DNA sequence: CCGAATCCTCGACATAAGTCGGATTTACAG
DNA sequence: CTGTAAATCCGACTTATGTCGAGGATTCGG
């Protein structure tokens, strides 16, 4: 009998009896699109694992502006920070489409870490890559223009000269990811179109001039 | 015989024989002001511990702009990420004044983590607080004005209604910390002075109107 | 105590980014 | 198929931030 957790790389090093123990202490929850899973300021003593669907981690300003810190898909873990500190959540997690997630109590994880160094290493390397991602975000926000950021994201998320867009990947969401407003993103997209760099279609963006785009991404 | 590492909270949970083992494998290095300790893009397989002095972690853009990610003082650890990933350094570390640091090889740390869950937890909570700091930085850069950021920093680093300035804390460095340029920082400082919120003196800034400042920091 | 270098101050100007009103187009429920 | 809401597009305008040039103050080594 295979636990669902066995497929998740986060727990792949654990023996199956531990996986079953986790599953026993985990609770499955399903969220509809737009629903809030974790709210900034709350104290939620546990971590989550995405089984299906997509979600976003974001911060909201008083003025209604939004900055997306991360997108989460199947297999991703979030709210891990809450397990290791007693501070309230720094960001909200919102479902972008119907999603099912598992909630695992802080104690469950905490105890396993004590006894399984391999899990501890997993957690550490996960946090380390989160830091790398955040440092990149800081670099983008502080040292690059929106044009450069957009070019970078297009180049990075490209596969076979096209960038596939999820159903929820509206210009609204993309703008929040870049740390700007929809209007400005749209303006920049159109500019790239005018310059013949890309072609914006229904659910994908086609890269026409990768070289120039890479140049703009620096 | 007490190891210097016993005073560092990072290692405080380790038995003294381990501390001595670390010290044996650690190398002390001294840097002058302005000297580069770690360079962005390099691969340095080990972590550092600050014994004395102050340093900054920062990213430089092609245009010569600088974004400080963190300041480091005695007892702080840096470059820990390099121990857990094989990616090159994302930022540079530069001494702000004469500083002495200890370098500890990746293997030394890596092995200790395997056998000492307490150390693993230390590392994890250290990384977690780094993430929190970076998330705050992202929020500042993306959702707040420079005025608001400056107000926030002044309020946070205040002690008894004054903010002490290290010798190296020039407007240049403070600007890099806020993610802007010296001119703009100066303009904002003067604006606060004009509004009667602060008083800028030799090596400290005196807070005159904490309430309004907090309001500006939101 | 003196000179040079760094740091700070200041106004004028340039520009990236944000805001606003509104016109189209597309998606989707009924 | 149809009507409504959402998403996209667009130009004109405002504003925060960055840039430049230049002068004044402070610090520090010799």
Coordinates of C-alpha atoms (C1' of nucleotides) in Angstrom, one line a residue:
Chain A
X1 CA 0.0 0.0 0.0
X2 CA 1.7 3.1 -1.2
X3 CA 1.2 6.4 0.6
X4 CA 0.6 9.4 -1.6
X5 CA 3.6 11.0 0.2
X6 CA 5.9 8.4 -1.3
X7 CA 5.7 10.2 -4.6
X8 CA 6.7 13.5 -3.2
X9 CA 10.4 14.1 -3.4
X10 CA 10.3 15.9 -0.1
X11 CA 9.7 12.7 1.8
X12 CA 11.2 10.3 -0.6
X13 CA 14.0 9.3 1.8
X14 CA 11.7 8.2 4.5
X15 CA 10.9 4.5 5.2
X16 CA 7.3 3.6 4.4
X17 CA 6.2 3.2 8.0
X18 CA 7.1 6.8 8.6
X19 CA 5.2 7.8 5.5
X20 CA 2.1 6.0 6.8
X21 CA 2.6 7.7 10.1
X22 CA 2.6 11.1 8.4
X23 CA -0.5 10.2 6.4
X24 CA -2.3 9.3 9.5
X25 CA -1.6 12.7 11.0
X26 CA -2.3 14.6 7.8
X27 CA -5.6 16.1 6.8
X28 CA -6.7 16.6 3.2
X29 CA -8.5 19.8 2.3
X30 CA -9.9 21.0 -1.0
X31 CA -10.1 24.6 -2.0
X32 CA -11.9 26.3 -4.8
X33 CA -10.3 29.0 -7.0
X34 CA -9.8 32.3 -5.3
X35 CA -10.1 30.7 -1.9
X36 CA -7.6 31.7 0.8
X37 CA -5.6 28.7 2.2
X38 CA -3.3 30.6 4.5
X39 CA -3.7 34.2 5.6
X40 CA -1.0 36.7 6.2
X41 CA -0.8 37.4 9.9
X42 CA -2.3 34.2 11.0
X43 CA -0.4 31.5 13.0
X44 CA -0.9 28.2 11.4
X45 CA 1.2 25.5 13.1
X46 CA 1.8 23.2 10.3
X47 CA 2.9 22.8 6.8
X48 CA 1.1 22.0 3.6
X49 CA 1.7 19.7 0.6
X50 CA 0.0 20.3 -2.7
X51 CA -1.6 17.2 -4.2
X52 CA -3.2 18.8 -7.2
X53 CA -4.0 22.3 -8.5
X54 CA -2.1 25.5 -8.5
X55 CA -1.8 28.2 -5.8
X56 CA 0.1 31.4 -5.3
X57 CA 2.0 32.8 -2.4
X58 CA 1.6 36.6 -2.2
X59 CA 1.8 39.7 -0.2
X60 CA -0.9 42.4 -0.5
X61 CA -0.3 46.1 0.2
X62 CA -2.7 48.6 1.7
X63 CA -3.2 50.1 -1.8
X64 CA -4.4 46.9 -3.2
X65 CA -1.1 46.1 -4.9
X66 CA 0.0 42.5 -5.0
X67 CA 3.5 40.9 -5.1
X68 CA 3.5 37.2 -5.9
X69 CA 6.4 35.4 -4.1
X70 CA 5.9 32.0 -5.7
X71 CA 3.6 29.8 -7.6
X72 CA 2.9 26.3 -6.1
X73 CA 2.0 23.2 -8.0
X74 CA 1.6 19.4 -7.3
X75 CA 4.4 18.1 -5.0
X76 CA 5.3 21.5 -3.7
X77 CA 5.4 22.2 0.0
X78 CA 4.5 25.5 1.6
X79 CA 4.2 27.2 4.9
X80 CA 7.3 25.2 6.1
X81 CA 8.6 28.4 7.8
X82 CA 5.7 28.3 10.2
X83 CA 7.0 24.9 11.5
X84 CA 10.3 26.3 12.5
X85 CA 9.4 29.7 13.9
X86 CA 6.5 30.9 16.0
X87 CA 6.1 34.1 14.0
X88 CA 2.9 34.7 12.1
X89 CA 2.7 34.0 8.4
X90 CA 4.4 36.7 6.3
X91 CA 2.3 36.0 3.2
X92 CA -1.0 34.6 2.1
X93 CA -1.5 31.5 0.0
X94 CA -4.5 31.6 -2.4
X95 CA -5.7 28.9 -4.7
X96 CA -5.6 29.8 -8.4
X97 CA -7.8 26.9 -9.4
X98 CA -9.5 24.0 -7.5
X99 CA -6.7 22.5 -5.5
X100 CA -6.3 19.8 -2.9
X101 CA -3.7 20.0 -0.2
X102 CA -2.5 18.0 2.8
X103 CA -2.0 19.7 6.1
X104 CA 0.6 18.2 8.4
X105 CA 1.0 19.3 12.0
X106 CA 4.2 20.9 13.1
X107 CA 4.8 18.3 15.8
X108 CA 4.8 15.4 13.2
X109 CA 7.4 17.1 11.1
X110 CA 9.4 18.3 14.0
X111 CA 9.7 14.8 15.5
X112 CA 10.7 13.2 12.3
X113 CA 13.5 15.7 11.8
X114 CA 15.0 14.7 15.1
X115 CA 15.2 11.1 14.1
X116 CA 15.8 11.3 10.3
X117 CA 18.9 13.4 9.3
X118 CA 18.0 12.7 5.7
X119 CA 14.7 14.6 6.1
X120 CA 16.5 17.4 7.9
X121 CA 18.8 17.7 4.9
X122 CA 15.8 17.8 2.6
X123 CA 14.3 20.6 4.5
X124 CA 17.6 22.5 4.6
X125 CA 18.1 22.2 0.9
X126 CA 14.5 23.2 0.2
X127 CA 14.9 26.3 2.4
X128 CA 18.2 27.1 0.6
X129 CA 16.6 27.0 -2.8
X130 CA 13.8 29.2 -1.5
X131 CA 16.4 31.7 -0.4
X132 CA 18.0 31.6 -3.8
X133 CA 14.6 32.3 -5.4
X134 CA 14.0 35.2 -3.1
X135 CA 17.4 36.7 -3.8
X136 CA 16.7 36.6 -7.5
X137 CA 13.4 38.4 -6.8
X138 CA 15.2 41.1 -4.8
X139 CA 17.7 41.5 -7.6
X140 CA 14.9 41.9 -10.1
X141 CA 12.9 44.4 -8.1
X142 CA 15.9 46.5 -7.1
X143 CA 18.3 46.4 -10.0
X144 CA 16.3 45.6 -13.2
X145 CA 13.7 47.3 -15.3
X146 CA 10.3 45.7 -15.8
X147 CA 11.3 45.1 -19.4
X148 CA 14.3 43.2 -18.3
X149 CA 12.4 41.2 -15.8
X150 CA 9.7 40.2 -18.3
X151 CA 12.4 39.2 -20.8
X152 CA 14.1 37.1 -18.2
X153 CA 10.9 35.3 -17.2
X154 CA 9.9 34.6 -20.8
X155 CA 13.3 33.1 -21.5
X156 CA 13.4 31.0 -18.4
X157 CA 9.9 29.6 -18.7
X158 CA 10.2 28.8 -22.4
X159 CA 10.0 25.3 -23.8
X160 CA 10.6 24.8 -27.5
X161 CA 10.3 28.5 -28.3
X162 CA 6.9 28.8 -26.6
X163 CA 5.7 29.8 -23.1
X164 CA 2.6 27.9 -22.2
X165 CA 0.1 29.8 -20.1
X166 CA -2.1 28.1 -17.5
X167 CA -5.7 29.0 -17.5
X168 CA -5.2 31.2 -14.5
X169 CA -2.1 32.9 -15.9
X170 CA -3.8 36.2 -16.8
X171 CA -1.9 39.4 -17.2
X172 CA -3.2 40.3 -13.8
X173 CA -1.3 37.3 -12.2
X174 CA 1.8 37.8 -14.4
X175 CA 1.9 41.5 -13.4
X176 CA 1.7 40.5 -9.7
X177 CA 4.6 38.1 -10.3
X178 CA 6.7 40.8 -11.8
X179 CA 5.8 43.2 -9.0
X180 CA 3.9 45.7 -11.2
X181 CA 0.4 46.4 -12.4
X182 CA -1.5 44.8 -15.3
X183 CA -1.4 48.0 -17.5
X184 CA 2.4 48.2 -17.4
X185 CA 2.8 44.5 -18.1
X186 CA 0.5 44.8 -21.1
X187 CA 2.3 47.8 -22.4
X188 CA 5.6 46.0 -22.2
X189 CA 4.2 42.9 -23.8
X190 CA 2.9 44.9 -26.7
X191 CA 6.3 46.6 -27.0
X192 CA 7.9 43.3 -27.4
X193 CA 5.3 42.4 -30.0
X194 CA 5.9 45.6 -31.9
X195 CA 9.6 44.9 -31.9
X196 CA 8.9 41.5 -33.3
X197 CA 10.3 39.6 -30.3
X198 CA 7.3 37.6 -29.4
X199 CA 3.8 36.7 -30.6
X200 CA 1.0 36.6 -28.0
X201 CA -1.6 34.0 -28.7
X202 CA -4.5 32.5 -26.9
X203 CA -2.9 30.3 -24.3
X204 CA 0.7 30.6 -25.1
X205 CA 3.4 33.1 -26.1
X206 CA 5.7 32.3 -28.9
X207 CA 9.3 33.5 -28.9
X208 CA 10.4 34.9 -32.2
X209 CA 13.7 36.4 -31.4
X210 CA 15.4 34.6 -28.5
X211 CA 18.7 36.4 -28.9
X212 CA 17.4 39.9 -28.5
X213 CA 15.2 38.7 -25.6
X214 CA 18.2 37.2 -23.8
X215 CA 20.0 40.5 -24.4
X216 CA 17.2 42.4 -22.7
X217 CA 17.3 40.0 -19.8
X218 CA 21.0 40.8 -19.5
Chain B
X1 CA 39.8 25.2 27.4
X2 CA 37.0 27.0 25.7
X3 CA 36.8 27.3 22.0
X4 CA 35.8 30.6 20.5
X5 CA 32.9 28.8 18.8
X6 CA 31.3 28.0 22.2
X7 CA 30.3 31.6 22.4
X8 CA 28.5 31.5 19.1
X9 CA 24.9 30.6 19.4
X10 CA 25.0 28.8 16.2
X11 CA 27.1 26.1 17.7
X12 CA 26.0 26.5 21.3
X13 CA 24.3 23.1 21.4
X14 CA 27.4 21.1 20.4
X15 CA 29.5 19.3 22.9
X16 CA 33.0 20.8 23.5
X17 CA 34.8 17.9 21.7
X18 CA 32.9 18.8 18.5
X19 CA 33.7 22.5 19.0
X20 CA 37.3 21.7 19.1
X21 CA 37.0 19.5 16.0
X22 CA 35.5 22.4 14.2
X23 CA 38.1 24.8 15.4
X24 CA 40.8 22.4 14.1
X25 CA 39.3 22.4 10.7
X26 CA 38.6 26.2 10.6
X27 CA 40.9 28.8 9.3
X28 CA 41.0 32.4 10.5
X29 CA 41.3 35.2 8.0
X30 CA 41.5 38.9 8.4
X31 CA 40.2 41.4 5.9
X32 CA 40.7 45.1 5.6
X33 CA 37.9 47.6 4.9
X34 CA 36.6 47.4 1.3
X35 CA 38.1 44.0 0.8
X36 CA 36.0 41.3 -0.9
X37 CA 35.5 38.2 1.2
X38 CA 33.2 36.3 -1.1
X39 CA 32.6 37.1 -4.7
X40 CA 29.3 36.7 -6.6
X41 CA 29.6 33.9 -9.1
X42 CA 32.4 32.1 -7.3
X43 CA 32.0 28.7 -5.8
X44 CA 33.3 28.7 -2.2
X45 CA 32.7 25.3 -0.6
X46 CA 32.4 26.4 3.0
X47 CA 30.8 28.8 5.4
X48 CA 32.1 31.7 7.4
X49 CA 31.7 32.9 10.9
X50 CA 32.3 36.5 11.9
X51 CA 34.6 37.0 14.9
X52 CA 34.9 40.7 14.8
X53 CA 34.1 43.6 12.5
X54 CA 31.2 44.3 10.1
X55 CA 30.5 43.2 6.6
X56 CA 27.8 43.5 4.0
X57 CA 26.2 41.0 1.7
X58 CA 25.3 42.7 -1.5
X59 CA 24.5 42.4 -5.2
X60 CA 25.8 44.7 -7.8
X61 CA 24.2 45.6 -11.1
X62 CA 25.9 46.3 -14.4
X63 CA 25.0 50.0 -14.0
X64 CA 27.0 50.1 -10.8
X65 CA 23.9 50.1 -8.6
X66 CA 24.1 48.2 -5.3
X67 CA 21.5 46.3 -3.2
X68 CA 22.6 45.3 0.2
X69 CA 20.9 42.1 1.3
X70 CA 22.2 42.0 4.8
X71 CA 24.8 43.4 7.3
X72 CA 26.9 41.0 9.2
X73 CA 28.4 41.5 12.7
X74 CA 30.2 39.4 15.3
X75 CA 28.6 36.0 15.8
X76 CA 26.9 36.0 12.4
X77 CA 27.3 33.2 9.9
X78 CA 27.3 33.7 6.2
X79 CA 27.7 31.8 3.0
X80 CA 25.8 28.9 4.6
X81 CA 23.9 28.4 1.4
X82 CA 27.0 27.3 -0.4
X83 CA 27.3 24.4 2.0
X84 CA 23.9 23.0 0.9
X85 CA 23.9 23.6 -2.8
X86 CA 26.5 23.4 -5.5
X87 CA 25.4 26.6 -7.1
X88 CA 27.7 29.6 -7.3
X89 CA 27.3 32.4 -4.8
X90 CA 24.5 34.7 -5.6
X91 CA 25.9 37.7 -3.8
X92 CA 29.2 39.2 -2.7
X93 CA 30.4 39.8 0.8
X94 CA 32.5 42.8 1.4
X95 CA 34.2 44.0 4.6
X96 CA 33.0 47.4 5.8
X97 CA 35.8 47.7 8.3
X98 CA 38.7 45.5 9.4
X99 CA 37.1 42.2 10.2
X100 CA 38.3 38.7 11.2
X101 CA 36.3 35.7 10.1
X102 CA 36.6 31.9 10.4
X103 CA 36.2 29.7 7.4
X104 CA 34.8 26.2 7.9
X105 CA 34.9 23.6 5.2
X106 CA 31.6 22.3 3.9
X107 CA 32.4 18.7 4.8
X108 CA 33.0 19.6 8.5
X109 CA 29.5 21.1 8.8
X110 CA 27.9 18.5 6.6
X111 CA 29.1 15.6 8.8
X112 CA 28.1 17.3 12.0
X113 CA 24.6 17.8 10.8
X114 CA 24.2 14.1 10.2
X115 CA 25.1 13.3 13.7
X116 CA 23.7 16.3 15.6
X117 CA 20.0 16.9 15.1
X118 CA 20.3 20.0 17.3
X119 CA 22.7 21.6 14.9
X120 CA 20.4 20.7 12.0
X121 CA 17.6 22.5 13.7
X122 CA 19.8 25.5 14.3
X123 CA 20.7 25.7 10.6
X124 CA 17.0 25.3 9.7
X125 CA 15.9 28.1 12.0
X126 CA 18.7 30.3 10.8
X127 CA 17.7 29.8 7.2
X128 CA 14.0 30.4 8.1
X129 CA 14.8 33.7 9.6
X130 CA 16.9 34.6 6.5
X131 CA 13.8 33.9 4.5
X132 CA 11.7 36.1 6.7
X133 CA 14.2 38.9 6.2
X134 CA 14.3 38.5 2.5
X135 CA 10.5 38.5 2.3
X136 CA 10.5 41.8 4.2
X137 CA 13.0 43.1 1.7
X138 CA 10.8 42.1 -1.2
X139 CA 7.8 43.7 0.4
X140 CA 9.7 46.9 0.9
X141 CA 11.0 47.0 -2.7
X142 CA 7.8 46.1 -4.3
X143 CA 5.0 47.6 -2.2
X144 CA 6.5 50.5 -0.4
X145 CA 7.9 54.0 -1.2
X146 CA 11.4 54.9 -0.2
X147 CA 10.0 57.3 2.3
X148 CA 8.1 54.4 4.0
X149 CA 11.1 52.1 3.9
X150 CA 13.3 54.7 5.5
X151 CA 10.8 55.4 8.2
X152 CA 10.5 51.7 8.9
X153 CA 14.2 51.2 9.2
X154 CA 14.6 54.2 11.5
X155 CA 11.8 53.0 13.8
X156 CA 13.2 49.4 13.9
X157 CA 16.8 50.3 14.5
X158 CA 16.0 52.9 17.1
X159 CA 17.1 52.6 20.7
X160 CA 16.0 55.2 23.3
X161 CA 14.9 57.6 20.6
X162 CA 18.2 57.6 18.7
X163 CA 19.6 55.5 15.9
X164 CA 23.3 55.0 16.3
X165 CA 25.4 55.1 13.2
X166 CA 28.4 52.9 12.8
X167 CA 31.4 54.6 11.3
X168 CA 30.8 52.9 8.0
X169 CA 27.1 53.7 7.9
X170 CA 27.4 56.4 5.3
X171 CA 24.5 57.6 3.3
X172 CA 26.0 55.6 0.5
X173 CA 25.6 52.3 2.5
X174 CA 22.2 53.2 3.8
X175 CA 21.0 54.0 0.3
X176 CA 22.3 50.6 -0.9
X177 CA 20.4 49.0 2.0
X178 CA 17.2 50.7 1.0
X179 CA 17.7 49.8 -2.6
X180 CA 18.2 53.3 -3.9
X181 CA 20.9 55.9 -4.6
X182 CA 22.6 58.3 -2.1
X183 CA 20.9 61.4 -3.6
X184 CA 17.4 60.1 -3.1
X185 CA 18.2 58.9 0.4
X186 CA 19.6 62.3 1.3
X187 CA 16.6 64.0 -0.1
X188 CA 14.2 61.9 1.9
X189 CA 16.3 62.4 5.1
X190 CA 16.2 66.1 4.6
X191 CA 12.4 65.9 4.0
X192 CA 12.0 64.2 7.4
X193 CA 14.2 66.9 9.0
X194 CA 12.1 69.7 7.4
X195 CA 9.0 68.0 8.7
X196 CA 10.5 68.0 12.2
X197 CA 10.5 64.2 12.4
X198 CA 14.2 63.6 13.0
X199 CA 17.4 65.4 13.7
X200 CA 20.5 64.2 11.8
X201 CA 23.7 64.5 13.9
X202 CA 27.3 63.4 13.6
X203 CA 27.0 59.7 14.4
X204 CA 23.4 59.3 15.2
X205 CA 19.9 60.2 14.2
X206 CA 17.6 61.4 16.8
X207 CA 13.9 60.6 16.5
X208 CA 11.7 63.6 17.3
X209 CA 8.3 62.4 16.3
X210 CA 8.0 58.7 16.6
X211 CA 4.3 58.6 16.0
X212 CA 4.3 60.3 12.6
X213 CA 7.3 58.1 11.7
X214 CA 5.5 55.0 12.6
X215 CA 2.6 56.2 10.5
X216 CA 4.8 56.7 7.5
X217 CA 6.2 53.2 8.0
X218 CA 2.6 52.0 8.0
Chain C
dC1 C1' 47.7 72.2 11.5
dC2 C1' 47.0 71.5 6.6
dG3 C1' 45.6 69.5 2.2
dA4 C1' 43.1 65.9 -0.1
dA5 C1' 39.7 62.8 -0.2
dT6 C1' 35.4 61.4 1.1
dC7 C1' 30.9 62.6 2.4
dC8 C1' 27.0 65.4 2.3
dT9 C1' 23.9 69.0 0.4
dC10 C1' 21.0 71.0 -3.1
dG11 C1' 18.4 72.4 -7.3
dA12 C1' 17.2 71.3 -12.0
dC13 C1' 16.0 68.0 -15.1
dA14 C1' 15.1 63.1 -17.2
dT15 C1' 12.6 58.9 -17.2
dA16 C1' 10.6 54.5 -15.7
dA17 C1' 6.6 53.3 -13.8
dG18 C1' 1.9 54.1 -12.1
dT19 C1' -2.9 55.9 -12.8
dC20 C1' -7.0 56.9 -15.1
dG21 C1' -10.9 56.7 -18.4
dG22 C1' -12.7 54.1 -21.6
dA23 C1' -12.9 51.1 -26.0
dT24 C1' -12.5 46.2 -27.6
dT25 C1' -12.3 41.6 -27.3
dT26 C1' -12.8 37.1 -25.2
dA27 C1' -14.8 33.7 -22.0
dC28 C1' -18.5 31.7 -19.9
dA29 C1' -23.2 30.9 -17.8
dG30 C1' -27.7 30.5 -18.8
Chain D
dC1 C1' -26.9 31.5 -29.2
dT2 C1' -26.8 35.5 -26.3
dG3 C1' -25.8 38.8 -22.7
dT4 C1' -22.8 39.9 -19.2
dA5 C1' -18.5 39.8 -16.8
dA6 C1' -13.8 39.4 -17.2
dA7 C1' -9.7 40.2 -19.6
dT8 C1' -7.1 42.9 -22.8
dC9 C1' -5.8 47.0 -25.1
dC10 C1' -4.8 51.9 -25.7
dG11 C1' -3.5 56.9 -25.2
dA12 C1' -2.9 60.8 -22.1
dC13 C1' -1.4 62.3 -17.9
dT14 C1' 0.9 62.2 -13.0
dT15 C1' 4.4 61.0 -9.9
dA16 C1' 8.2 58.6 -7.6
dT17 C1' 12.6 57.8 -8.4
dG18 C1' 17.0 58.4 -10.8
dT19 C1' 20.5 61.4 -12.9
dC20 C1' 23.5 65.3 -13.3
dG21 C1' 26.5 69.1 -12.0
dA22 C1' 28.4 71.6 -8.6
dG23 C1' 29.5 73.5 -4.2
dG24 C1' 30.2 73.0 1.0
dA25 C1' 31.4 70.4 5.0
dT26 C1' 33.8 66.9 7.5
dT27 C1' 37.3 63.6 8.3
dC28 C1' 41.9 61.9 8.4
dG29 C1' 46.7 61.0 7.4
dG30 C1' 50.9 63.1 7.5

